[in-house]
mmCIF file of C-alpha atoms and ligand atoms in Angstrom:
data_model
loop_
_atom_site.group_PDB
_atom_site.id
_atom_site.type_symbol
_atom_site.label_atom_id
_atom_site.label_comp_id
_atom_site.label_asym_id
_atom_site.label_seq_id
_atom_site.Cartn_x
_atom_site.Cartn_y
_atom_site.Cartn_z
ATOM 1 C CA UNK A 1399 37.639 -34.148 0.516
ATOM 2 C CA UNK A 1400 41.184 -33.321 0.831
ATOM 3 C CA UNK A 1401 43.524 -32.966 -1.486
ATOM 4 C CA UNK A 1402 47.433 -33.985 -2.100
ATOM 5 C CA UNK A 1403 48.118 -30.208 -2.288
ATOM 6 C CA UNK A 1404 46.904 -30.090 1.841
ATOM 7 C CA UNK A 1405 49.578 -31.991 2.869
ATOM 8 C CA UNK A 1406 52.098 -29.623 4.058
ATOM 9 C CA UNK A 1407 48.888 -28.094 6.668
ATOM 10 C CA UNK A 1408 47.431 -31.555 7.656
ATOM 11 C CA UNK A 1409 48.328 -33.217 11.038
ATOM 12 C CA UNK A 1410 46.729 -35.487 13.022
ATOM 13 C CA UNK A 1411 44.607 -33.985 15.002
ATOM 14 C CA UNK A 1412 44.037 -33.288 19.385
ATOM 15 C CA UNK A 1413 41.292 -34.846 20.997
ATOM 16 C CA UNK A 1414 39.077 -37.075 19.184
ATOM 17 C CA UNK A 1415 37.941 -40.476 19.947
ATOM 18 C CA UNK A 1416 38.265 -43.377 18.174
ATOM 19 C CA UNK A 1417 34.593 -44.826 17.254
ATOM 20 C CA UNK A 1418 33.013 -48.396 15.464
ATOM 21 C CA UNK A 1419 33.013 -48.132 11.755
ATOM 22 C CA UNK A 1420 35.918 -46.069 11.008
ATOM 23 C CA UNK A 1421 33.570 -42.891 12.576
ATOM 24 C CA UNK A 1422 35.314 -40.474 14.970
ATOM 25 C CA UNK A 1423 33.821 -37.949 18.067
ATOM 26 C CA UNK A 1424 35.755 -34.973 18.336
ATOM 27 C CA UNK A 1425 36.293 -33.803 21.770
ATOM 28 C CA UNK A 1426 37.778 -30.229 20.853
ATOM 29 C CA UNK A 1427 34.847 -28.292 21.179
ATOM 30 C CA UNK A 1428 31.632 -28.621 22.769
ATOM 31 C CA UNK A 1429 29.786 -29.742 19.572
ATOM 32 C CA UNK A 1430 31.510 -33.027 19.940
ATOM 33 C CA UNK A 1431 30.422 -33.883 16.005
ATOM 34 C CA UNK A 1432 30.320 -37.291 15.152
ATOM 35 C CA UNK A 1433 32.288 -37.964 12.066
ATOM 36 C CA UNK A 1434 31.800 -40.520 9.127
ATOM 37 C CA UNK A 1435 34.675 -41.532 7.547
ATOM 38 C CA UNK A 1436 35.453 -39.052 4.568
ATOM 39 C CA UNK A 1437 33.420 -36.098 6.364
ATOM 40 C CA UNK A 1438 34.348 -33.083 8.021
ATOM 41 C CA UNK A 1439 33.191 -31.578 11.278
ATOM 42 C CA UNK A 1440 30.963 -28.131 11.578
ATOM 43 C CA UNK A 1441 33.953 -26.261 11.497
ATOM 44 C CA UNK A 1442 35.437 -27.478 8.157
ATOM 45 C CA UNK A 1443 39.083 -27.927 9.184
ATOM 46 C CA UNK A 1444 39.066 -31.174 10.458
ATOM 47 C CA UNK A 1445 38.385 -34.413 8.385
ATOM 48 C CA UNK A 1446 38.314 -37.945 9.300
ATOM 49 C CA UNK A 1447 40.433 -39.895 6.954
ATOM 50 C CA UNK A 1448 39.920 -43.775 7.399
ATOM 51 C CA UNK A 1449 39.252 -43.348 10.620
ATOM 52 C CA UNK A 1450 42.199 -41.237 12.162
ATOM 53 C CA UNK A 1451 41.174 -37.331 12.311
ATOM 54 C CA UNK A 1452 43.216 -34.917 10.555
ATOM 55 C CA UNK A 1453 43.137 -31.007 10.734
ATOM 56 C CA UNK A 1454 43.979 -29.027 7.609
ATOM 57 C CA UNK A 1455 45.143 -25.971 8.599
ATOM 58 C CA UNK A 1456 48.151 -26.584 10.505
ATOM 59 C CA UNK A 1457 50.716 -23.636 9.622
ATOM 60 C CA UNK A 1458 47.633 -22.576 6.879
ATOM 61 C CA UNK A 1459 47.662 -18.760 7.683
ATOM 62 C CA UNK A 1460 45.187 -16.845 5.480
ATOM 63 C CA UNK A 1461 45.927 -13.095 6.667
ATOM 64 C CA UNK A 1462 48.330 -11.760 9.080
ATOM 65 C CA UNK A 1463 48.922 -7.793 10.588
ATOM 66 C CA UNK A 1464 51.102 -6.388 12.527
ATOM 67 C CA UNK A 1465 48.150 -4.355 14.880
ATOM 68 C CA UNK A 1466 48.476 -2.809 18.505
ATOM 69 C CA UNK A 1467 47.342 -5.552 21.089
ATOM 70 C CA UNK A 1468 45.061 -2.467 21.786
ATOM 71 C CA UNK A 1469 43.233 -3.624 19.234
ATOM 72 C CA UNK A 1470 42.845 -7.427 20.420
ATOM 73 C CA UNK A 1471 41.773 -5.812 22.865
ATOM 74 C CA UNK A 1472 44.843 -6.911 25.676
ATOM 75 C CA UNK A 1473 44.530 -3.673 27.797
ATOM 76 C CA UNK A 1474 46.491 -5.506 30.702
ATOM 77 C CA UNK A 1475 48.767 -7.167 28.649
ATOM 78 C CA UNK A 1476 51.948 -5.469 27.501
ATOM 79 C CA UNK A 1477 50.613 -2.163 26.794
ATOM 80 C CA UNK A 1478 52.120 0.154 23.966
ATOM 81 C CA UNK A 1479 53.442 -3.540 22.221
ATOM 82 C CA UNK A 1480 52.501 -4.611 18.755
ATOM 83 C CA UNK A 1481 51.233 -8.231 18.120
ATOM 84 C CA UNK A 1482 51.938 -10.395 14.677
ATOM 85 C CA UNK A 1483 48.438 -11.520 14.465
ATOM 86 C CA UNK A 1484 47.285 -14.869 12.030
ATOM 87 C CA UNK A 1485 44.274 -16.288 11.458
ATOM 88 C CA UNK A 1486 43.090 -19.647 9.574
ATOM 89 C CA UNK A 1487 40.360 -20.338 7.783
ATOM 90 C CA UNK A 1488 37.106 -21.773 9.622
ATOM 91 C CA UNK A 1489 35.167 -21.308 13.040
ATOM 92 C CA UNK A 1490 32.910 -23.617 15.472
ATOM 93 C CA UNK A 1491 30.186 -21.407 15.806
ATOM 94 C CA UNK A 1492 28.175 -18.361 12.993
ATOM 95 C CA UNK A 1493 27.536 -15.370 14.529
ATOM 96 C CA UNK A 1494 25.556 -13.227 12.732
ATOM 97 C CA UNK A 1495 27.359 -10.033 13.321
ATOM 98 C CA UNK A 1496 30.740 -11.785 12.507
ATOM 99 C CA UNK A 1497 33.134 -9.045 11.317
ATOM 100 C CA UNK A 1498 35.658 -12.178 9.223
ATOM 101 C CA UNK A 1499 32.715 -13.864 7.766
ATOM 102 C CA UNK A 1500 35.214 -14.293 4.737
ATOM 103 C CA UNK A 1501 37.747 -16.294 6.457
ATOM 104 C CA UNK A 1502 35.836 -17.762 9.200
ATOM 105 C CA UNK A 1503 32.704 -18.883 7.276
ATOM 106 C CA UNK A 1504 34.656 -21.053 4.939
ATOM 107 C CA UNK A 1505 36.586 -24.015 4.233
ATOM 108 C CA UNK A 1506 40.249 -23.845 4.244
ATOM 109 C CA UNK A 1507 40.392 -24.371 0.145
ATOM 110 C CA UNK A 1508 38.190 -21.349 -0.847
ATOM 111 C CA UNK A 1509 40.220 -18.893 0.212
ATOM 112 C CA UNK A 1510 43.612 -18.668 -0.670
ATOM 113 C CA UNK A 1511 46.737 -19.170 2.032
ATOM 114 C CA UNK A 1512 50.551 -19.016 2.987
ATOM 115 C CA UNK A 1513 52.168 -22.221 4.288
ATOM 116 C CA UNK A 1514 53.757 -20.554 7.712
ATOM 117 C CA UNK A 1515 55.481 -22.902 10.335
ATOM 118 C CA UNK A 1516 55.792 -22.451 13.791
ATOM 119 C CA UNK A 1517 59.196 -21.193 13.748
ATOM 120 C CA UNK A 1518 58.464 -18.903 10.900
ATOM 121 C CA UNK A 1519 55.673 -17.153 12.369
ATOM 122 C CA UNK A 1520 58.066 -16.779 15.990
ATOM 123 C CA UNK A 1521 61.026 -15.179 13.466
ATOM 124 C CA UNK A 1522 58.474 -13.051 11.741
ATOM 125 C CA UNK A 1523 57.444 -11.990 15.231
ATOM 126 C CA UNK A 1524 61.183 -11.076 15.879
ATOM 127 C CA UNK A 1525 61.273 -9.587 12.358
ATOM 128 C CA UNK A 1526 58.811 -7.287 12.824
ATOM 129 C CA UNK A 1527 59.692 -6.413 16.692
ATOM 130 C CA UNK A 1528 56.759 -7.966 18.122
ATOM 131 C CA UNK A 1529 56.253 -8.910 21.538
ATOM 132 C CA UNK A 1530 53.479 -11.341 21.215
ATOM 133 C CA UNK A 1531 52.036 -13.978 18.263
ATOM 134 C CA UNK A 1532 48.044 -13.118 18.384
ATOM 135 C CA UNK A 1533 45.725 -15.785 17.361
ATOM 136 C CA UNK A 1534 42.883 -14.072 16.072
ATOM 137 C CA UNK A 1535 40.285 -12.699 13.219
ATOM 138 C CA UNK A 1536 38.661 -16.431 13.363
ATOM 139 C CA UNK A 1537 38.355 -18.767 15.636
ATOM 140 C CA UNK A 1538 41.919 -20.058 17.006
ATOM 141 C CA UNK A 1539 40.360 -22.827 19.218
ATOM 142 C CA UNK A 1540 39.804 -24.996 15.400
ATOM 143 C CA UNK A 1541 43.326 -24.081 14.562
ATOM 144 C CA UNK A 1542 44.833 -25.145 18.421
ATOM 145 C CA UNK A 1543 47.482 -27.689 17.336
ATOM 146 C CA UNK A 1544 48.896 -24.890 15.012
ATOM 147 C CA UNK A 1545 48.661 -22.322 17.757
ATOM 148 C CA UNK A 1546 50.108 -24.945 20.487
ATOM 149 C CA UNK A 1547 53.149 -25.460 17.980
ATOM 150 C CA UNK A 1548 53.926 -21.702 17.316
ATOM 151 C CA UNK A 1549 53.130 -20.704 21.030
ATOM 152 C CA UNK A 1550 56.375 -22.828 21.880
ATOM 153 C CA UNK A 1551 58.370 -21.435 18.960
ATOM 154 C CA UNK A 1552 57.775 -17.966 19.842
ATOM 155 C CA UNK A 1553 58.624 -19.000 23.524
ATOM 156 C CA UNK A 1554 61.441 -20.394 22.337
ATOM 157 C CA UNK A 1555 62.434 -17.158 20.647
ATOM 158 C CA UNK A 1556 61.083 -14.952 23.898
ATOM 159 C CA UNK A 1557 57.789 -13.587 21.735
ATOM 160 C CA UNK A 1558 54.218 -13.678 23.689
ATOM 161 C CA UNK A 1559 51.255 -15.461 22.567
ATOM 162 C CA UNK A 1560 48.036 -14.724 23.176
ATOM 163 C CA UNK A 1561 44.673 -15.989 22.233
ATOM 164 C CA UNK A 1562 41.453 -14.144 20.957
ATOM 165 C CA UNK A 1563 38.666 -16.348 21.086
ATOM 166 C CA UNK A 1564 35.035 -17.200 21.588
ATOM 167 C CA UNK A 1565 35.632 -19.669 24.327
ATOM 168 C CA UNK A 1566 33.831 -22.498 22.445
ATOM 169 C CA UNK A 1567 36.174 -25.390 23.658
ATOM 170 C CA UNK A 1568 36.192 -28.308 25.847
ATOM 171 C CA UNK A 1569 38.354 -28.365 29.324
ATOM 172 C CA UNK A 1570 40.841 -30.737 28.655
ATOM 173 C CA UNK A 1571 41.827 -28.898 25.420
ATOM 174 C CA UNK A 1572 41.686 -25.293 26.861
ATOM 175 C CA UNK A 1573 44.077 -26.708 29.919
ATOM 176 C CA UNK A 1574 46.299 -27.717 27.407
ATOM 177 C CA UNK A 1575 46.312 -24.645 25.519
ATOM 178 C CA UNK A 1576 47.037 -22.265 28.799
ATOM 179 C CA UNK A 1577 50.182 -24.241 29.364
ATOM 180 C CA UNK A 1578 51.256 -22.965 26.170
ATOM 181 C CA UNK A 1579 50.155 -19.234 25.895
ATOM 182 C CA UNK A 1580 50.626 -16.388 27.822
ATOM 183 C CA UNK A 1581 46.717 -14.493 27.763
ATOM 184 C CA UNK A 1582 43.123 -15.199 26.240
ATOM 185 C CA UNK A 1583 40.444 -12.968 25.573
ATOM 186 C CA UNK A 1584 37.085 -14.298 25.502
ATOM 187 C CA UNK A 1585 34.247 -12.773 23.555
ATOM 188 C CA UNK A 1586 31.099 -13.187 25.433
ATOM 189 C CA UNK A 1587 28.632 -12.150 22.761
ATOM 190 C CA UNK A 1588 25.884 -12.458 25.425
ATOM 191 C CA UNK A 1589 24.953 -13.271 28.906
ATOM 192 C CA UNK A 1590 21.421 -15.368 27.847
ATOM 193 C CA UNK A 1591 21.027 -18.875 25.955
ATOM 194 C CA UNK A 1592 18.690 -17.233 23.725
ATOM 195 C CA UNK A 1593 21.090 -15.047 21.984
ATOM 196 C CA UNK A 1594 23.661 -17.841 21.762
ATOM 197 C CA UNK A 1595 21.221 -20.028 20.440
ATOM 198 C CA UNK A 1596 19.780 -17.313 18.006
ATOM 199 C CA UNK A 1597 22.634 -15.152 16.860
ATOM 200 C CA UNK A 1598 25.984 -17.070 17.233
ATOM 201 C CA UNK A 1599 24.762 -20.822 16.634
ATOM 202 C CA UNK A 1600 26.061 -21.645 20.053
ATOM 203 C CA UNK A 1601 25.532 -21.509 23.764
ATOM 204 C CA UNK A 1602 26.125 -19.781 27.097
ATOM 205 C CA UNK A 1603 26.778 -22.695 29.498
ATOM 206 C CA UNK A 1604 30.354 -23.919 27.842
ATOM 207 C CA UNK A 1605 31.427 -20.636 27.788
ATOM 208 C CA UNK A 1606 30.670 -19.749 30.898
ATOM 209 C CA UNK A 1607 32.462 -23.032 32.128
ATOM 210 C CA UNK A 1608 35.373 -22.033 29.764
ATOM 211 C CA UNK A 1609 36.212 -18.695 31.607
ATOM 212 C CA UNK A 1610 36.072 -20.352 35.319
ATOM 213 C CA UNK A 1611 38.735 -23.132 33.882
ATOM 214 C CA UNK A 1612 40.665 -19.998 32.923
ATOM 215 C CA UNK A 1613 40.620 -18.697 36.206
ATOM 216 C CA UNK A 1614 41.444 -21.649 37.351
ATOM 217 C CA UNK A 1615 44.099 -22.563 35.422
ATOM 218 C CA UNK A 1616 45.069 -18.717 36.407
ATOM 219 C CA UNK A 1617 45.464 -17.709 33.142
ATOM 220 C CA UNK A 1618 45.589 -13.692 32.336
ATOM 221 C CA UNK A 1619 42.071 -13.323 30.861
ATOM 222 C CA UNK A 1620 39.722 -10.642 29.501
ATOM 223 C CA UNK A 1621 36.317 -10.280 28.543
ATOM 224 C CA UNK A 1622 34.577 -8.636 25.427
ATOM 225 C CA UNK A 1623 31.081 -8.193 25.422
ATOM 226 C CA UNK A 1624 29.775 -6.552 21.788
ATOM 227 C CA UNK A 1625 26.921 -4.446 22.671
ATOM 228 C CA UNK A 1626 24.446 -4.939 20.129
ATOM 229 C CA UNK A 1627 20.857 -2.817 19.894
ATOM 230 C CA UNK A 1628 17.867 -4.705 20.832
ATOM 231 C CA UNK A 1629 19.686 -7.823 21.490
ATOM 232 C CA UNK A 1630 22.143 -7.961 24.324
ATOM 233 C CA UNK A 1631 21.607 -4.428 25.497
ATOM 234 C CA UNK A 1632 19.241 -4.985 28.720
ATOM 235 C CA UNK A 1633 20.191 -3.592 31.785
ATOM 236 C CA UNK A 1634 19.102 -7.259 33.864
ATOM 237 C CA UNK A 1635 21.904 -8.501 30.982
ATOM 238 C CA UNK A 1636 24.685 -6.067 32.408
ATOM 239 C CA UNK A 1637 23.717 -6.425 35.493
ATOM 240 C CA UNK A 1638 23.614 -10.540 35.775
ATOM 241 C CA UNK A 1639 27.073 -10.074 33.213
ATOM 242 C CA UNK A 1640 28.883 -7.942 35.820
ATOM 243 C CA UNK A 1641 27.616 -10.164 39.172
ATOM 244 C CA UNK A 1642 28.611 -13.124 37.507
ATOM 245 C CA UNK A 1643 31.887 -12.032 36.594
ATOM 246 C CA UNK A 1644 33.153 -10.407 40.123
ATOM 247 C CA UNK A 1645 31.657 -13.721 41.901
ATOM 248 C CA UNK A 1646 33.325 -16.385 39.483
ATOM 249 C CA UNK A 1647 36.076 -14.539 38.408
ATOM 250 C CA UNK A 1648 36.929 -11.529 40.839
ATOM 251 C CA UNK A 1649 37.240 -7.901 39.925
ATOM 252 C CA UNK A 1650 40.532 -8.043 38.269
ATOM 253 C CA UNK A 1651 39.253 -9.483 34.993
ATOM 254 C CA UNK A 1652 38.886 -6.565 32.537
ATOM 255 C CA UNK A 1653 35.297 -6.205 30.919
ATOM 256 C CA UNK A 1654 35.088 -4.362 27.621
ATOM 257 C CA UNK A 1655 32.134 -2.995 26.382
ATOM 258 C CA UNK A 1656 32.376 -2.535 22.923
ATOM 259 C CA UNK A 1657 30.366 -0.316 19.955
ATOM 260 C CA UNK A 1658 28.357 -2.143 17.939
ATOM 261 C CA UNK A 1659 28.563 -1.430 13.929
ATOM 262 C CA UNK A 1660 26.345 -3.157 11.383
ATOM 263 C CA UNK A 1661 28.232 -6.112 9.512
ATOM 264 C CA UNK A 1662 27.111 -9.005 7.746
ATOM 265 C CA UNK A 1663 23.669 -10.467 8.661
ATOM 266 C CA UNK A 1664 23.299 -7.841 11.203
ATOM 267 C CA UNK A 1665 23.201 -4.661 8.771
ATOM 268 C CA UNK A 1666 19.672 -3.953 9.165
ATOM 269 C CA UNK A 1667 20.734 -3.260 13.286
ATOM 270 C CA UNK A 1668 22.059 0.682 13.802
ATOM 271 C CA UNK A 1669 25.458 1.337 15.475
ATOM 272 C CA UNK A 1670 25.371 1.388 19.468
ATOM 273 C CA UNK A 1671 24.013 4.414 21.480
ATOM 274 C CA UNK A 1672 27.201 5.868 23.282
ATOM 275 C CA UNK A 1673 24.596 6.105 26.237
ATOM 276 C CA UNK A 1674 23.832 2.587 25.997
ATOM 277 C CA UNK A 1675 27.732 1.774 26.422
ATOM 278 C CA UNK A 1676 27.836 4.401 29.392
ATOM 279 C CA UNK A 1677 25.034 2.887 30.962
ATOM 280 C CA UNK A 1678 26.550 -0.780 30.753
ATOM 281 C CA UNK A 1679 30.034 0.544 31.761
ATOM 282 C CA UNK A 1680 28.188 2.424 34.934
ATOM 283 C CA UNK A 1681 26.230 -0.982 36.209
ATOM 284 C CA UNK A 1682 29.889 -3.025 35.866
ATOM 285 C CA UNK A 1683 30.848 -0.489 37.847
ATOM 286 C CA UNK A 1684 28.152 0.051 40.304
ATOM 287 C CA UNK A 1685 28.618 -3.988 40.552
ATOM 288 C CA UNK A 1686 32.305 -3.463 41.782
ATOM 289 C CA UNK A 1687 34.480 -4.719 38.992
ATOM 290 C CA UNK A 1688 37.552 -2.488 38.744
ATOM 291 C CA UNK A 1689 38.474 -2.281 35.190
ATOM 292 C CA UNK A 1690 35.647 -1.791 32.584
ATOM 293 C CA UNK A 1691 36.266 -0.105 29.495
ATOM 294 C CA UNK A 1692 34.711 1.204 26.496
ATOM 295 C CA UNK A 1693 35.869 0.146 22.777
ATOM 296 C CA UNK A 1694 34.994 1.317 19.682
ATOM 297 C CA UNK A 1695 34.582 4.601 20.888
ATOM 298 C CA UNK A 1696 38.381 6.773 20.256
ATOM 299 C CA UNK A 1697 38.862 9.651 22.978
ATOM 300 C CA UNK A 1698 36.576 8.408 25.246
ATOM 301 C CA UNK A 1699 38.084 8.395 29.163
ATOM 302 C CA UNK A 1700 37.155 4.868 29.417
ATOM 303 C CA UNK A 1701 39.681 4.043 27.327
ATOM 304 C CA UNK A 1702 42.292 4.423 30.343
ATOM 305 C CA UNK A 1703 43.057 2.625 33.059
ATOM 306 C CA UNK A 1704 42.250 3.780 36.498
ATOM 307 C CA UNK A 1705 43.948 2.495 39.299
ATOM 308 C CA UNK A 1706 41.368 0.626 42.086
ATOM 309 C CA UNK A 1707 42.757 2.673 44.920
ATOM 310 C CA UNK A 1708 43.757 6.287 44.300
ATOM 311 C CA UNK A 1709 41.525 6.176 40.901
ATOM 312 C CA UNK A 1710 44.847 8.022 39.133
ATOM 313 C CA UNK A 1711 45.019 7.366 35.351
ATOM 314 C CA UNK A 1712 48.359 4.186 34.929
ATOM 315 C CA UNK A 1713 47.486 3.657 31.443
ATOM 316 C CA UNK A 1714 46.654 6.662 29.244
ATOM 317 C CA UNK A 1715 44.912 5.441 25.805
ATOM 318 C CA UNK A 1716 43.107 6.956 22.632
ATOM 319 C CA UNK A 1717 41.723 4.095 20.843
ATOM 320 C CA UNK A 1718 44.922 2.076 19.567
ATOM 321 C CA UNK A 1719 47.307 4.804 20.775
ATOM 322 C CA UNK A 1720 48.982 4.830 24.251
ATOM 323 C CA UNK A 1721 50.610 7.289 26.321
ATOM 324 C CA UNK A 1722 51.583 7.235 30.139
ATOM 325 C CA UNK A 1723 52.211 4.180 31.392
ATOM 326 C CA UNK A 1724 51.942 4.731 35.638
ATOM 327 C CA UNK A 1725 52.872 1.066 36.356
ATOM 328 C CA UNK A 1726 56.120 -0.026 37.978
ATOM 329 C CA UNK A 1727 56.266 -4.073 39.022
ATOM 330 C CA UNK A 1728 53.397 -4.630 38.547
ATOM 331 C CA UNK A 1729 51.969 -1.767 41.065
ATOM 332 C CA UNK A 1730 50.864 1.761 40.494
ATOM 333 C CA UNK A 1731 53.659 4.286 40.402
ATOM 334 C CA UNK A 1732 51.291 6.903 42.751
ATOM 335 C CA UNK A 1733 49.560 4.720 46.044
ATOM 336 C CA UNK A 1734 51.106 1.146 45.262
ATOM 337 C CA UNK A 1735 48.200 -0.700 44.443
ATOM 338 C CA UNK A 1736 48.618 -3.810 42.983
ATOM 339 C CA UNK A 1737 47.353 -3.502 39.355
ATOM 340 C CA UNK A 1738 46.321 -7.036 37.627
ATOM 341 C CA UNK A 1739 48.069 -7.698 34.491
ATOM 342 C CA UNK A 1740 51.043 -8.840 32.389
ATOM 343 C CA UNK A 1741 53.223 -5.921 32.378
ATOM 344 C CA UNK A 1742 56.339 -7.961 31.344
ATOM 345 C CA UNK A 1743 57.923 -9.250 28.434
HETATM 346 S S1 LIG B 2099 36.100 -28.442 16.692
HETATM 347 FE FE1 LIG B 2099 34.971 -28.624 14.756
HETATM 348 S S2 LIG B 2099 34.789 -30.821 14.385
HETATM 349 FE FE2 LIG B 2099 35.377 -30.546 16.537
HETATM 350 S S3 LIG B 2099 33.437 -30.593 17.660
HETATM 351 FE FE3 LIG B 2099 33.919 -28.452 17.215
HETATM 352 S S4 LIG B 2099 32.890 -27.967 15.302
HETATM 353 FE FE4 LIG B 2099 32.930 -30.198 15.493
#
């Protein structure tokens, strides 16, 4: 149960429903838990409090960094830019390779936190010269009202704001969210129910349905997929991955496959083959997506961005670093292509 010292982090919170007996149904994420009165949803951050549903980390910010929006990673989105990056406590879903376990696996009081408004975080931004508030480390789709709020202060104060999430959210409250933020990356931790069901605690379908609204919504998105030995590394997995994306979401949305290193309650896996990423990277390709990278891997040359057309490097990277940029308006300096992206602050 809450506590009088939560106040300055609790609001009412978005989408719920109002249920018989003082219970609530949340309708932020696809878990829809059913709430008793005193109780908290999966996710920890939201309580039901006679009936009305609270969240408790509004402005509740339990790390922040100034990192590279390389390192998001936002390879189309302002590149060479640094991002002020927050996370809250708690997350909808427990993946067992979870790099944040600290901060995401917990409730908001067991770990200790800074009380940060919205138009703290957007001066901070300014501060600090950054051109874009991340959302990130945990899950931002259980802290939305907080990122909703800051998204508009940073507008406000011409800062960015983008979103790093798993994608575990319902429509109306991910349409709401892309009126307020400028790009999302989604981690796609697989392309099979099994692994979602297994490894994260979660599952394909919603996802799936997430990054179509996203199109829809035409929202700048792109995709992470965390190659992991033995468990999301088939070939019929790239393969179904990569079809799936061009057909629903068109060649222009960036695929990243990234390396693989032990954490949490995956330790016992080994870090990923480079060949395995090459061979991933070479079926996107084959499949006719135009931007597919590598992460996790520094020096490597799919770390830069080719243009579709004349295949020229426009964006020269080395992991977090990067050098040329080749685009002008939004087209490639050498043939004119068109180059998808938000190249603008
Ligand atoms: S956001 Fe939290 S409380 Fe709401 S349905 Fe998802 S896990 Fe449950």
């Amino acid at each position: 149960m809450a506590t009088e010292s939560d106040a300055p982090f609790t609001r009412e919170a978005k989408f719920y429903e109002k249920l018989p007996f003082k219970k609530i149904k949340c309708k932020l994420c696809p878990r829809e838990c059913v709430i008793d009165d005193k109780e908290r949803g999966y996710c920890g951050v939201r309580e039901n409090r006679g009936g009305t549903y609270y969240t408790l980390v509004h402005s509740r910010v339990v790390t922040a960094h100034i990192d590279p929006i390389e390192k998001k990673p936002f390879f189309h989105v302002l590149p060479g830019t640094v991002a002020f990056s927050i996370a809250t406590a708690g997350c909808n879903v427990n993946c067992k390779m979870c790099q944040n376990w600290e901060i995401s696996q917990v409730r908001p009081e067991q770990v200790r936190s800074n009380y940060v408004p919205p138009q703290q975080l957007a001066d901070l931004a300014r501060q600090y010269q950054c051109a874009s508030l991340a959302y990130t480390y945990s899950e931002p789709v259980i802290f939305s009202e907080y990122v909703m709020d800051a998204a508009e202060a940073g507008h406000a104060s011409g800062v960015k704001s983008v979103v790093v999430t798993g994608g575990y959210i319902q429509a109306d409250p991910l349409k709401k969210l892309c009126q307020r933020v400028d790009a999302i990356k989604v981690d796609l931790k697989a392309y099979s129910e099994k692994f979602y069901k297994e490894v994260v605690n979660g599952e394909l379908k919603p996802i799936l349905e997430a990054l179509v609204t996203l199109r829809q919504q035409k929202m700048w998105t792109e995709i992470v997929y965390l190659v992991i030995p033995t468990l999301n590394d088939g070939e019929p997995e790239f393969k179904g991955l990569a079809r799936w994306v061009k057909s629903e979401l068109g060649p222009d949305v960036p695929l990243h496959f990234s390396r693989f290193h032990p954490e949490y309650l995956l330790k016992n896996l080994p870090p990923t083959p480079l060949e395995t990423l090459e061979r991933a990277k070479a079926i996107a390709d084959a499949e006719g997506l135009h931007y597919v990278y590598l992460g996790n891997v520094p020096g490597h040359p799919a770390e830069n961005t080719y243009c579709p057309k004349c295949r020229r490097i426009v964006v020269e990277r080395v992991g977090f670093s990067v050098g040329g940029v080749h685009i002008k308006n939004g087209k490639c300096t050498y043939c004119g292509q068109p180059i998808a992206g938000v190249w603008h602050a």
